[in-house]
Every structure is written in structure tokens, then in C-alpha cells.
PDB file of C-alpha atoms in Angstrom:
ATOM      1  CA  MET A1373     -16.326 -12.728 -22.952  1.00  0.00           C
ATOM      2  CA  LYS A1374     -15.453 -13.392 -19.326  1.00  0.00           C
ATOM      3  CA  THR A1375     -13.188 -10.318 -19.353  1.00  0.00           C
ATOM      4  CA  SER A1376     -16.078  -8.160 -20.615  1.00  0.00           C
ATOM      5  CA  TYR A1377     -18.370  -9.396 -17.833  1.00  0.00           C
ATOM      6  CA  ALA A1378     -15.637  -8.784 -15.273  1.00  0.00           C
ATOM      7  CA  PHE A1379     -15.205  -5.188 -16.447  1.00  0.00           C
ATOM      8  CA  ILE A1380     -18.962  -4.585 -16.370  1.00  0.00           C
ATOM      9  CA  LEU A1381     -19.221  -5.954 -12.834  1.00  0.00           C
ATOM     10  CA  ALA A1382     -16.212  -3.889 -11.765  1.00  0.00           C
ATOM     11  CA  ALA A1383     -17.735  -0.734 -13.260  1.00  0.00           C
ATOM     12  CA  VAL A1384     -21.064  -1.337 -11.488  1.00  0.00           C
ATOM     13  CA  ALA A1385     -19.254  -1.960  -8.197  1.00  0.00           C
ATOM     14  CA  LEU A1386     -17.235   1.233  -8.689  1.00  0.00           C
ATOM     15  CA  VAL A1387     -20.381   3.310  -9.233  1.00  0.00           C
ATOM     16  CA  ILE A1388     -22.004   1.819  -6.109  1.00  0.00           C
ATOM     17  CA  LEU A1389     -18.894   2.464  -4.017  1.00  0.00           C
ATOM     18  CA  ALA A1390     -18.611   6.028  -5.310  1.00  0.00           C
ATOM     19  CA  ALA A1391     -22.261   6.762  -4.444  1.00  0.00           C
ATOM     20  CA  ALA A1392     -22.127   5.063  -1.028  1.00  0.00           C
ATOM     21  CA  PRO A1393     -21.017   8.151   1.022  1.00  0.00           C
ATOM     22  CA  LEU A1394     -24.135   9.989  -0.134  1.00  0.00           C
ATOM     23  CA  PHE A1395     -26.392   7.472   1.623  1.00  0.00           C
ATOM     24  CA  ILE A1396     -24.460   6.065   4.604  1.00  0.00           C
ATOM     25  CA  PRO A1397     -23.526   7.618   7.983  1.00  0.00           C
ATOM     26  CA  GLU A1398     -20.209   9.424   8.307  1.00  0.00           C
ATOM     27  CA  TYR A1399     -18.761   6.648  10.477  1.00  0.00           C
ATOM     28  CA  TRP A1400     -19.151   4.090   7.686  1.00  0.00           C
ATOM     29  CA  THR A1401     -17.679   6.550   5.211  1.00  0.00           C
ATOM     30  CA  GLY A1402     -14.615   6.609   7.467  1.00  0.00           C
ATOM     31  CA  VAL A1403     -14.519   2.810   7.432  1.00  0.00           C
ATOM     32  CA  LEU A1404     -14.707   2.774   3.625  1.00  0.00           C
ATOM     33  CA  LEU A1405     -11.981   5.405   3.509  1.00  0.00           C
ATOM     34  CA  GLY A1406      -9.581   3.360   5.629  1.00  0.00           C
ATOM     35  CA  MET A1407     -10.438   0.153   3.786  1.00  0.00           C
ATOM     36  CA  THR A1408      -9.868   1.740   0.369  1.00  0.00           C
ATOM     37  CA  GLY A1409      -6.544   3.128   1.537  1.00  0.00           C
ATOM     38  CA  TYR A1410      -5.321  -0.329   2.508  1.00  0.00           C
ATOM     39  CA  VAL A1411      -6.686  -1.917  -0.675  1.00  0.00           C
ATOM     40  CA  THR A1412      -4.575   0.596  -2.624  1.00  0.00           C
ATOM     41  CA  LEU A1413      -1.511   0.069  -0.422  1.00  0.00           C
ATOM     42  CA  ALA A1414      -1.710  -3.725  -0.666  1.00  0.00           C
ATOM     43  CA  THR A1415      -2.269  -3.658  -4.443  1.00  0.00           C
ATOM     44  CA  ALA A1416       0.599  -1.204  -4.983  1.00  0.00           C
ATOM     45  CA  TRP A1417       2.856  -3.305  -2.720  1.00  0.00           C
ATOM     46  CA  ALA A1418       2.001  -6.478  -4.654  1.00  0.00           C
ATOM     47  CA  LEU A1419       2.712  -4.719  -7.949  1.00  0.00           C
ATOM     48  CA  PHE A1420       6.436  -5.048  -7.192  1.00  0.00           C
ATOM     49  CA  SER A1421       6.737  -7.587  -4.384  1.00  0.00           C
ATOM     50  CA  GLY A1422       4.258 -10.093  -5.837  1.00  0.00           C
ATOM     51  CA  PRO A1423       6.048 -11.130  -9.033  1.00  0.00           C
ATOM     52  CA  THR A1424       9.610 -10.511  -7.780  1.00  0.00           C
ATOM     53  CA  ARG A1425       9.067 -12.132  -4.342  1.00  0.00           C
ATOM     54  CA  TYR A1426      10.994  -9.248  -2.759  1.00  0.00           C
ATOM     55  CA  VAL A1427       9.354  -8.655   0.631  1.00  0.00           C
ATOM     56  CA  SER A1428       9.454  -4.903   1.263  1.00  0.00           C
ATOM     57  CA  LEU A1429       8.807  -3.330   4.659  1.00  0.00           C
ATOM     58  CA  ALA A1430       9.437   0.181   3.364  1.00  0.00           C
ATOM     59  CA  THR A1431       5.736   0.874   2.719  1.00  0.00           C
ATOM     60  CA  VAL A1432       5.411   3.273   5.629  1.00  0.00           C
ATOM     61  CA  ALA A1433       8.528   5.204   4.569  1.00  0.00           C
ATOM     62  CA  PHE A1434       6.870   6.261   1.309  1.00  0.00           C
ATOM     63  CA  PHE A1435       3.427   6.574   2.917  1.00  0.00           C
ATOM     64  CA  GLY A1436       4.818   8.922   5.576  1.00  0.00           C
ATOM     65  CA  VAL A1437       6.788  10.994   3.072  1.00  0.00           C
ATOM     66  CA  GLY A1438       3.596  11.539   1.093  1.00  0.00           C
ATOM     67  CA  ALA A1439       1.683  12.658   4.169  1.00  0.00           C
ATOM     68  CA  TYR A1440       4.495  14.952   5.348  1.00  0.00           C
ATOM     69  CA  THR A1441       4.802  16.539   1.900  1.00  0.00           C
ATOM     70  CA  VAL A1442       1.168  17.614   2.125  1.00  0.00           C
ATOM     71  CA  ALA A1443       1.696  18.842   5.702  1.00  0.00           C
ATOM     72  CA  VAL A1444       4.639  21.011   4.641  1.00  0.00           C
ATOM     73  CA  LEU A1445       3.302  22.356   1.342  1.00  0.00           C
ATOM     74  CA  ASN A1446      -0.472  22.591   1.857  1.00  0.00           C
ATOM     75  CA  GLU A1447      -0.335  26.285   2.823  1.00  0.00           C
ATOM     76  CA  THR A1448       1.927  27.391  -0.026  1.00  0.00           C
ATOM     77  CA  LEU A1449       0.800  25.431  -3.111  1.00  0.00           C
ATOM     78  CA  PRO A1450      -2.536  24.438  -4.681  1.00  0.00           C
ATOM     79  CA  TYR A1451      -3.589  20.951  -3.643  1.00  0.00           C
ATOM     80  CA  PRO A1452      -3.116  19.316  -7.096  1.00  0.00           C
ATOM     81  CA  LEU A1453       0.462  20.629  -7.205  1.00  0.00           C
ATOM     82  CA  VAL A1454       1.064  19.334  -3.694  1.00  0.00           C
ATOM     83  CA  LEU A1455       0.000  15.848  -4.802  1.00  0.00           C
ATOM     84  CA  LEU A1456       2.242  16.156  -7.860  1.00  0.00           C
ATOM     85  CA  CYS A1457       5.166  17.146  -5.620  1.00  0.00           C
ATOM     86  CA  ALA A1458       4.459  14.209  -3.310  1.00  0.00           C
ATOM     87  CA  ALA A1459       4.429  11.792  -6.244  1.00  0.00           C
ATOM     88  CA  GLY A1460       7.680  13.274  -7.569  1.00  0.00           C
ATOM     89  CA  ILE A1461       9.422  13.049  -4.195  1.00  0.00           C
ATOM     90  CA  GLY A1462       8.256   9.456  -3.754  1.00  0.00           C
ATOM     91  CA  ALA A1463       9.469   8.517  -7.248  1.00  0.00           C
ATOM     92  CA  VAL A1464      12.894  10.127  -6.770  1.00  0.00           C
ATOM     93  CA  MET A1465      13.282   8.533  -3.347  1.00  0.00           C
ATOM     94  CA  ALA A1466      12.341   5.117  -4.785  1.00  0.00           C
ATOM     95  CA  LEU A1467      14.779   5.613  -7.679  1.00  0.00           C
ATOM     96  CA  VAL A1468      17.655   6.364  -5.295  1.00  0.00           C
ATOM     97  CA  VAL A1469      16.758   3.487  -2.972  1.00  0.00           C
ATOM     98  CA  GLY A1470      16.218   1.099  -5.888  1.00  0.00           C
ATOM     99  CA  LEU A1471      19.529   1.874  -7.551  1.00  0.00           C
ATOM    100  CA  SER A1472      21.253   1.288  -4.216  1.00  0.00           C
ATOM    101  CA  THR A1473      19.525  -1.836  -2.970  1.00  0.00           C
ATOM    102  CA  LEU A1474      17.682  -3.848  -5.620  1.00  0.00           C
ATOM    103  CA  ARG A1475      20.762  -6.026  -6.053  1.00  0.00           C
ATOM    104  CA  LEU A1476      20.065  -7.309  -2.555  1.00  0.00           C
ATOM    105  CA  ALA A1477      17.754 -10.271  -2.167  1.00  0.00           C
ATOM    106  CA  GLY A1478      16.051 -12.379   0.460  1.00  0.00           C
ATOM    107  CA  VAL A1479      16.441 -11.459   4.095  1.00  0.00           C
ATOM    108  CA  TYR A1480      18.972  -8.724   3.293  1.00  0.00           C
ATOM    109  CA  PHE A1481      16.379  -6.780   1.298  1.00  0.00           C
ATOM    110  CA  VAL A1482      13.775  -7.246   4.053  1.00  0.00           C
ATOM    111  CA  ILE A1483      16.179  -5.946   6.721  1.00  0.00           C
ATOM    112  CA  PHE A1484      17.219  -2.988   4.580  1.00  0.00           C
ATOM    113  CA  THR A1485      13.660  -1.885   3.836  1.00  0.00           C
ATOM    114  CA  PHE A1486      12.712  -2.136   7.507  1.00  0.00           C
ATOM    115  CA  GLY A1487      15.771  -0.068   8.401  1.00  0.00           C
ATOM    116  CA  LEU A1488      14.932   2.452   5.672  1.00  0.00           C
ATOM    117  CA  ALA A1489      11.509   3.118   7.180  1.00  0.00           C
ATOM    118  CA  GLU A1490      13.060   3.734  10.599  1.00  0.00           C
ATOM    119  CA  LEU A1491      15.821   5.897   9.098  1.00  0.00           C
ATOM    120  CA  VAL A1492      13.291   8.126   7.330  1.00  0.00           C
ATOM    121  CA  ARG A1493      11.199   8.452  10.511  1.00  0.00           C
ATOM    122  CA  GLN A1494      14.215   9.396  12.637  1.00  0.00           C
ATOM    123  CA  THR A1495      15.514  11.819  10.007  1.00  0.00           C
ATOM    124  CA  VAL A1496      12.183  13.646   9.786  1.00  0.00           C
ATOM    125  CA  SER A1497      11.930  13.742  13.598  1.00  0.00           C
ATOM    126  CA  TRP A1498      15.463  15.168  13.901  1.00  0.00           C
ATOM    127  CA  TRP A1499      14.750  17.791  11.236  1.00  0.00           C
ATOM    128  CA  GLU A1500      11.536  18.896  12.901  1.00  0.00           C
ATOM    129  CA  VAL A1501      13.080  19.180  16.353  1.00  0.00           C
ATOM    130  CA  ASN A1502      16.462  20.707  15.446  1.00  0.00           C
ATOM    131  CA  VAL A1503      15.744  22.733  12.327  1.00  0.00           C
ATOM    132  CA  THR A1504      12.075  23.765  12.326  1.00  0.00           C
ATOM    133  CA  TYR A1505      11.794  23.578  16.161  1.00  0.00           C
ATOM    134  CA  THR A1506       8.505  21.744  16.067  1.00  0.00           C
ATOM    135  CA  MET A1507       7.355  18.139  16.278  1.00  0.00           C
ATOM    136  CA  GLY A1508       4.188  18.245  14.256  1.00  0.00           C
ATOM    137  CA  ARG A1509       2.306  20.137  11.583  1.00  0.00           C
ATOM    138  CA  TYR A1510      -1.303  21.046  10.952  1.00  0.00           C
ATOM    139  CA  VAL A1511      -3.104  20.289   7.714  1.00  0.00           C
ATOM    140  CA  PHE A1512      -6.023  22.592   6.971  1.00  0.00           C
ATOM    141  CA  LEU A1513      -7.675  21.606   3.714  1.00  0.00           C
ATOM    142  CA  PRO A1514     -11.390  21.944   2.876  1.00  0.00           C
ATOM    143  CA  PHE A1515     -12.011  18.205   2.608  1.00  0.00           C
ATOM    144  CA  GLU A1516     -14.592  16.047   4.301  1.00  0.00           C
ATOM    145  CA  GLY A1517     -14.179  12.323   4.735  1.00  0.00           C
ATOM    146  CA  ARG A1518     -16.105  11.576   1.554  1.00  0.00           C
ATOM    147  CA  HIS A1519     -13.827  13.823  -0.518  1.00  0.00           C
ATOM    148  CA  ILE A1520     -10.756  11.925   0.705  1.00  0.00           C
ATOM    149  CA  TYR A1521     -12.554   8.632   0.092  1.00  0.00           C
ATOM    150  CA  TRP A1522     -13.377   9.551  -3.518  1.00  0.00           C
ATOM    151  CA  GLN A1523      -9.744  10.443  -4.174  1.00  0.00           C
ATOM    152  CA  LEU A1524      -8.590   7.130  -2.698  1.00  0.00           C
ATOM    153  CA  LEU A1525     -11.214   5.229  -4.694  1.00  0.00           C
ATOM    154  CA  ALA A1526      -9.929   6.838  -7.897  1.00  0.00           C
ATOM    155  CA  LEU A1527      -6.340   5.983  -6.954  1.00  0.00           C
ATOM    156  CA  ALA A1528      -7.325   2.395  -6.111  1.00  0.00           C
ATOM    157  CA  THR A1529      -8.965   2.074  -9.529  1.00  0.00           C
ATOM    158  CA  VAL A1530      -5.863   3.410 -11.272  1.00  0.00           C
ATOM    159  CA  THR A1531      -3.639   1.060  -9.245  1.00  0.00           C
ATOM    160  CA  LEU A1532      -5.746  -1.978 -10.167  1.00  0.00           C
ATOM    161  CA  LEU A1533      -5.729  -0.959 -13.840  1.00  0.00           C
ATOM    162  CA  ILE A1534      -1.930  -0.581 -13.787  1.00  0.00           C
ATOM    163  CA  SER A1535      -1.584  -3.992 -12.139  1.00  0.00           C
ATOM    164  CA  TRP A1536      -3.951  -5.542 -14.703  1.00  0.00           C
ATOM    165  CA  ALA A1537      -2.124  -3.963 -17.657  1.00  0.00           C
ATOM    166  CA  ILE A1538       1.317  -5.025 -16.429  1.00  0.00           C
ATOM    167  CA  GLY A1539       0.106  -8.543 -15.648  1.00  0.00           C
ATOM    168  CA  ARG A1540      -1.118  -9.004 -19.226  1.00  0.00           C
ATOM    169  CA  SER A1541       2.008  -7.534 -20.836  1.00  0.00           C
ATOM    170  CA  ARG A1542       5.471  -8.855 -21.620  1.00  0.00           C
ATOM    171  CA  ILE A1543       6.701  -6.933 -18.597  1.00  0.00           C
ATOM    172  CA  GLY A1544       4.484  -9.083 -16.379  1.00  0.00           C
ATOM    173  CA  LEU A1545       5.891 -12.283 -17.884  1.00  0.00           C
ATOM    174  CA  ALA A1546       9.429 -10.977 -17.453  1.00  0.00           C
ATOM    175  CA  MET A1547       8.763 -10.088 -13.797  1.00  0.00           C
ATOM    176  CA  LYS A1548       7.429 -13.593 -13.132  1.00  0.00           C
ATOM    177  CA  ALA A1549      10.605 -15.007 -14.672  1.00  0.00           C
ATOM    178  CA  ILE A1550      12.658 -12.767 -12.380  1.00  0.00           C
ATOM    179  CA  GLY A1551      10.692 -14.012  -9.378  1.00  0.00           C
ATOM    180  CA  ASP A1552      11.330 -17.636 -10.340  1.00  0.00           C
ATOM    181  CA  ASP A1553      15.063 -17.218 -10.993  1.00  0.00           C
ATOM    182  CA  GLU A1554      16.841 -13.933 -11.687  1.00  0.00           C
ATOM    183  CA  THR A1555      19.905 -15.614 -13.178  1.00  0.00           C
ATOM    184  CA  VAL A1556      17.869 -17.612 -15.679  1.00  0.00           C
ATOM    185  CA  ALA A1557      15.820 -14.517 -16.558  1.00  0.00           C
ATOM    186  CA  ALA A1558      18.995 -12.501 -17.189  1.00  0.00           C
ATOM    187  CA  HIS A1559      20.410 -15.247 -19.431  1.00  0.00           C
ATOM    188  CA  ALA A1560      17.106 -15.255 -21.339  1.00  0.00           C
ATOM    189  CA  GLY A1561      17.632 -11.598 -22.225  1.00  0.00           C
ATOM    190  CA  VAL A1562      15.516  -9.916 -19.536  1.00  0.00           C
ATOM    191  CA  ASP A1563      16.883  -6.566 -18.324  1.00  0.00           C
ATOM    192  CA  VAL A1564      16.469  -7.548 -14.675  1.00  0.00           C
ATOM    193  CA  THR A1565      17.740  -4.366 -13.028  1.00  0.00           C
ATOM    194  CA  ARG A1566      15.735  -1.988 -15.233  1.00  0.00           C
ATOM    195  CA  LEU A1567      12.452  -3.874 -14.820  1.00  0.00           C
ATOM    196  CA  LYS A1568      12.798  -4.244 -11.051  1.00  0.00           C
ATOM    197  CA  LEU A1569      13.649  -0.565 -10.719  1.00  0.00           C
ATOM    198  CA  MET A1570      10.712   0.499 -12.915  1.00  0.00           C
ATOM    199  CA  LEU A1571       8.148  -1.497 -10.930  1.00  0.00           C
ATOM    200  CA  PHE A1572       9.656  -0.436  -7.610  1.00  0.00           C
ATOM    201  CA  VAL A1573       9.336   3.246  -8.584  1.00  0.00           C
ATOM    202  CA  ILE A1574       5.739   2.822  -9.791  1.00  0.00           C
ATOM    203  CA  SER A1575       4.774   0.923  -6.630  1.00  0.00           C
ATOM    204  CA  ALA A1576       6.447   3.442  -4.316  1.00  0.00           C
ATOM    205  CA  THR A1577       4.886   6.421  -6.112  1.00  0.00           C
ATOM    206  CA  LEU A1578       1.388   4.979  -5.679  1.00  0.00           C
ATOM    207  CA  ILE A1579       2.064   4.279  -1.994  1.00  0.00           C
ATOM    208  CA  THR A1580       3.327   7.854  -1.549  1.00  0.00           C
ATOM    209  CA  LEU A1581       0.098   9.196  -3.063  1.00  0.00           C
ATOM    210  CA  VAL A1582      -1.983   7.148  -0.601  1.00  0.00           C
ATOM    211  CA  GLY A1583      -0.200   8.885   2.269  1.00  0.00           C
ATOM    212  CA  ALA A1584      -0.569  12.286   0.612  1.00  0.00           C
ATOM    213  CA  ILE A1585      -4.298  11.882  -0.018  1.00  0.00           C
ATOM    214  CA  GLN A1586      -4.949  10.663   3.529  1.00  0.00           C
ATOM    215  CA  ALA A1587      -2.993  13.502   5.169  1.00  0.00           C
ATOM    216  CA  PRO A1588      -5.996  15.882   5.529  1.00  0.00           C
ATOM    217  CA  ARG A1589      -7.807  13.152   7.450  1.00  0.00           C
ATOM    218  CA  TRP A1590      -5.592  13.632  10.521  1.00  0.00           C
ATOM    219  CA  THR A1591      -5.482  17.466  10.616  1.00  0.00           C
ATOM    220  CA  TYR A1592      -2.411  17.190  12.887  1.00  0.00           C
ATOM    221  CA  ILE A1593       0.572  15.176  11.662  1.00  0.00           C
ATOM    222  CA  GLU A1594       3.757  14.089  13.403  1.00  0.00           C
ATOM    223  CA  PRO A1595       6.317  11.336  12.631  1.00  0.00           C
ATOM    224  CA  SER A1596       4.898   8.837  15.127  1.00  0.00           C
ATOM    225  CA  ILE A1597       1.520   8.989  13.350  1.00  0.00           C
ATOM    226  CA  VAL A1598       2.456   8.747   9.673  1.00  0.00           C
ATOM    227  CA  PHE A1599       5.595   6.597  10.055  1.00  0.00           C
ATOM    228  CA  ASN A1600       3.918   3.949  12.200  1.00  0.00           C
ATOM    229  CA  PRO A1601       5.509   0.582  11.207  1.00  0.00           C
ATOM    230  CA  THR A1602       2.136  -1.117  11.670  1.00  0.00           C
ATOM    231  CA  VAL A1603       1.189   0.275   8.240  1.00  0.00           C
ATOM    232  CA  SER A1604       3.955  -1.770   6.589  1.00  0.00           C
ATOM    233  CA  PHE A1605       3.073  -4.978   8.422  1.00  0.00           C
ATOM    234  CA  MET A1606      -0.667  -4.677   7.828  1.00  0.00           C
ATOM    235  CA  THR A1607      -0.104  -4.014   4.117  1.00  0.00           C
ATOM    236  CA  LEU A1608       2.138  -7.081   3.904  1.00  0.00           C
ATOM    237  CA  ILE A1609      -0.313  -9.357   5.721  1.00  0.00           C
ATOM    238  CA  MET A1610      -3.260  -8.187   3.604  1.00  0.00           C
ATOM    239  CA  ALA A1611      -1.426  -8.796   0.339  1.00  0.00           C
ATOM    240  CA  LEU A1612      -0.220 -12.237   1.467  1.00  0.00           C
ATOM    241  CA  LEU A1613      -3.656 -13.304   2.699  1.00  0.00           C
ATOM    242  CA  GLY A1614      -5.390 -12.630  -0.597  1.00  0.00           C
ATOM    243  CA  GLY A1615      -2.439 -13.619  -2.748  1.00  0.00           C
ATOM    244  CA  ALA A1616       0.201 -11.148  -3.896  1.00  0.00           C
ATOM    245  CA  MET A1617       0.490 -12.892  -7.274  1.00  0.00           C
ATOM    246  CA  ARG A1618      -3.208 -12.369  -8.148  1.00  0.00           C
ATOM    247  CA  LEU A1619      -4.806  -9.187  -9.455  1.00  0.00           C
ATOM    248  CA  TRP A1620      -7.673  -9.275  -6.936  1.00  0.00           C
ATOM    249  CA  GLY A1621      -5.626 -10.958  -4.199  1.00  0.00           C
ATOM    250  CA  PRO A1622      -4.647  -7.815  -2.242  1.00  0.00           C
ATOM    251  CA  LEU A1623      -8.256  -6.583  -2.341  1.00  0.00           C
ATOM    252  CA  VAL A1624      -9.572  -9.950  -1.117  1.00  0.00           C
ATOM    253  CA  GLY A1625      -7.074  -9.846   1.747  1.00  0.00           C
ATOM    254  CA  ALA A1626      -7.429  -6.164   2.618  1.00  0.00           C
ATOM    255  CA  VAL A1627     -11.208  -5.928   3.053  1.00  0.00           C
ATOM    256  CA  PRO A1628     -11.789  -8.633   5.725  1.00  0.00           C
ATOM    257  CA  LEU A1629      -8.495  -7.974   7.515  1.00  0.00           C
ATOM    258  CA  PHE A1630      -9.159  -4.239   7.756  1.00  0.00           C
ATOM    259  CA  LEU A1631     -12.555  -4.895   9.333  1.00  0.00           C
ATOM    260  CA  LEU A1632     -10.973  -7.460  11.675  1.00  0.00           C
ATOM    261  CA  PHE A1633      -8.179  -5.080  12.667  1.00  0.00           C
ATOM    262  CA  GLU A1634     -10.674  -2.283  13.312  1.00  0.00           C
ATOM    263  CA  TRP A1635     -12.592  -4.548  15.679  1.00  0.00           C
ATOM    264  CA  LEU A1636      -9.430  -5.838  17.374  1.00  0.00           C
ATOM    265  CA  SER A1637      -7.991  -2.346  17.894  1.00  0.00           C
ATOM    266  CA  VAL A1638     -11.179  -1.325  19.688  1.00  0.00           C
ATOM    267  CA  SER A1639     -11.853  -4.564  21.589  1.00  0.00           C
ATOM    268  CA  PHE A1640      -8.248  -5.558  22.413  1.00  0.00           C
ATOM    269  CA  PRO A1641      -6.094  -2.416  22.145  1.00  0.00           C
ATOM    270  CA  ASP A1642      -3.383  -3.793  24.457  1.00  0.00           C
ATOM    271  CA  HIS A1643      -3.055  -7.088  22.572  1.00  0.00           C
ATOM    272  CA  PHE A1644      -3.417  -5.853  19.001  1.00  0.00           C
ATOM    273  CA  SER A1645       0.278  -6.259  18.099  1.00  0.00           C
ATOM    274  CA  ILE A1646       0.392  -9.795  19.497  1.00  0.00           C
ATOM    275  CA  ILE A1647      -2.678 -10.831  17.509  1.00  0.00           C
ATOM    276  CA  LEU A1648      -1.215  -9.190  14.394  1.00  0.00           C
ATOM    277  CA  GLY A1649       1.971 -11.254  14.764  1.00  0.00           C
ATOM    278  CA  LEU A1650       0.070 -14.501  15.334  1.00  0.00           C
ATOM    279  CA  LEU A1651      -2.096 -13.840  12.300  1.00  0.00           C
ATOM    280  CA  PHE A1652       0.984 -13.232  10.168  1.00  0.00           C
ATOM    281  CA  ILE A1653       2.515 -16.559  11.270  1.00  0.00           C
ATOM    282  CA  LEU A1654      -0.767 -18.371  10.608  1.00  0.00           C
ATOM    283  CA  ILE A1655      -1.067 -16.984   7.074  1.00  0.00           C
ATOM    284  CA  VAL A1656       2.538 -17.866   6.201  1.00  0.00           C
ATOM    285  CA  PHE A1657       2.183 -21.459   7.394  1.00  0.00           C
ATOM    286  CA  VAL A1658      -1.380 -22.259   6.331  1.00  0.00           C
ATOM    287  CA  MET A1659      -1.843 -20.193   3.157  1.00  0.00           C
ATOM    288  CA  PRO A1660       1.567 -19.017   1.889  1.00  0.00           C
ATOM    289  CA  ASN A1661       0.156 -18.373  -1.596  1.00  0.00           C
ATOM    290  CA  GLY A1662      -3.027 -16.670  -0.400  1.00  0.00           C
ATOM    291  CA  VAL A1663      -6.736 -17.396  -0.141  1.00  0.00           C
ATOM    292  CA  LEU A1664      -7.370 -17.344  -3.900  1.00  0.00           C
ATOM    293  CA  ALA A1665      -4.645 -19.907  -4.579  1.00  0.00           C
ATOM    294  CA  LYS A1666      -5.972 -22.085  -1.761  1.00  0.00           C
ATOM    295  CA  PHE A1667      -9.472 -21.851  -3.201  1.00  0.00           C
ATOM    296  CA  ASP A1668      -8.176 -22.933  -6.620  1.00  0.00           C
ATOM    297  CA  GLU A1669      -6.404 -25.902  -5.045  1.00  0.00           C
ATOM    298  CA  LEU A1670      -9.584 -27.022  -3.264  1.00  0.00           C
ATOM    299  CA  ARG A1671     -11.659 -26.576  -6.414  1.00  0.00           C
ATOM    300  CA  LYS A1672      -9.235 -28.611  -8.510  1.00  0.00           C
ATOM    301  CA  GLY A1673      -9.068 -31.260  -5.795  1.00  0.00           C
ATOM    302  CA  GLY A1674     -12.860 -31.492  -5.766  1.00  0.00           C
ATOM    303  CA  ARG A1675     -12.946 -32.193  -9.498  1.00  0.00           C
ATOM    304  CA  THR A1676     -10.516 -35.139  -9.306  1.00  0.00           C
TER     305      THR A1676
END
């Protein structure tokens, strides 16, 4: 019964959010657009990193590849095919990276994913300068902010549904076992490598699509814009704040933090990175399992 009410409330909220751009100023549509993008990024990130406890900083690598795919192909292919190409490139890239690195764990995986994002950025920059003799590309697509927002809202809905379905399946239980202890999970019959690779590819593909859908928003794209490492760190902080192990955790973390970051970037542009780092440290020490887990602890403590 509770599940039915939750779905009804979610459906009502989705209808309200979809209709919002028709009644609000364009500025607030832009805010909703950015917020929805980060909700999708954080939820997709938590899809893999939540249950496995593998902290990935490669978010911006896939995000940037998606955006650059649209920048390169938008004049030669129909837009739906461009998105399909972006998803395919992201999936293949994740498959190659996953097969190479998912045996790593802990700090080694974190360092590799951070290095991967920088490697992709430098490779694209080198290619643009030395092969195409340019440093940026223009994206001319007939989309307004609300059109991009609706696409992101649809993708966010799909991402949440995928996360919900996996969390309620045997795959979700197996991934939690992997996060607790990979060796024990393997001895229990879980195909650790295959499951980790599958979730990593799904997560990366969704992240790639976020970048691809947002590409028309910038009009002009270059590596320093779409491969900005801040995207990876903000996604990580948002997911951790809400709780990467909870279905609604990334959303709970993304909404207030996006609004906070928007205000900080305008009010304190020279100190934004410092505040971002301090906030990350605070979340890790005070609420390592997220706001929702902390709320549950306080509620249980109040009953005893």
C-alpha cells in the first residue's frame, strides 16, 4: 500500500515538474534544468558506486564525451541518432574501462578514475588542436531551455526507475553483498566481475546521456567547459549527502546542494572551490551515510 501511495505521489510530482516551465520565468527553468541534470548524475553515479562502495571520479569523463559527441555529430545526423551514438560510445568506453580496472579497489580505483577523466580531457584537447585545428565546436540545435529540461526530466525518471528495479531485484542484493565483502560474495556464488561491469556500464551510459542532452545548452563547447572536474566532485558530494545507498538519497542531496552551489558561485566566485572542499570534508565526517540514514538514526533514537 505504501508503495502505491509513493508511486502516486511521484507521478503527481512528475506532472507538476513537467508543467512548471510553462508557468515560470526562463531563469527558473534554467535552475530546474541544472538541478535535474545533477539529480540524474548523482542517481546514476550511486547506481554503481552506492552498493559497491567504489568511489568513482570519472563522472566528467563520460559527461564530457556525451557533450562532445553531440558537438561533433549534430550537423550530420538527426538528433535522436546523435543521442543513440552518444549512449553507444559511453557504453563501449565504460566496457573497456571496466574490463581494465574493476579489479582495482579502494584508493587505487579512485586515483585511476580521476586520472581517466584528465586523460580523456587532454586527449580530446590534443585531437582538436593537432588534428581538427580547432579548440571548440558550436552546437546549433532548435532547443530552448524547457526542451532540454523535459529531456533531462525524462532521463531522471528512467534513471530512478532503473535504480528502483535493481534495488528490489536479486542483482541489488548481490551488489550489496559485493559492497560488504567481495571475497565472501564470490564464495557465495555471485559473479562479481560480471555484475560490477554491468552496473558500471549502465551508470556510465546514463551519465553520458546527461552530457549529450545538456550540450545544446552551451551553444559553444570546448574541453575546459565539458570536462570540468568540478562536475565529478559535485556529483560525488550530492550523492554522499543524501545517501548513495538509498533510492531517493541522491535526489535529496542534489536539490539543496545545487541551490547552495548556485548561490556560492555567484556570491563567492573566488572561494567556491575552497567551500566545496570544506563541505565535502564536513559531510564525510558528520554524515558518512547521508542525511536519510542520519534521519533514521535520530528517529529510532527518539523511540527508545
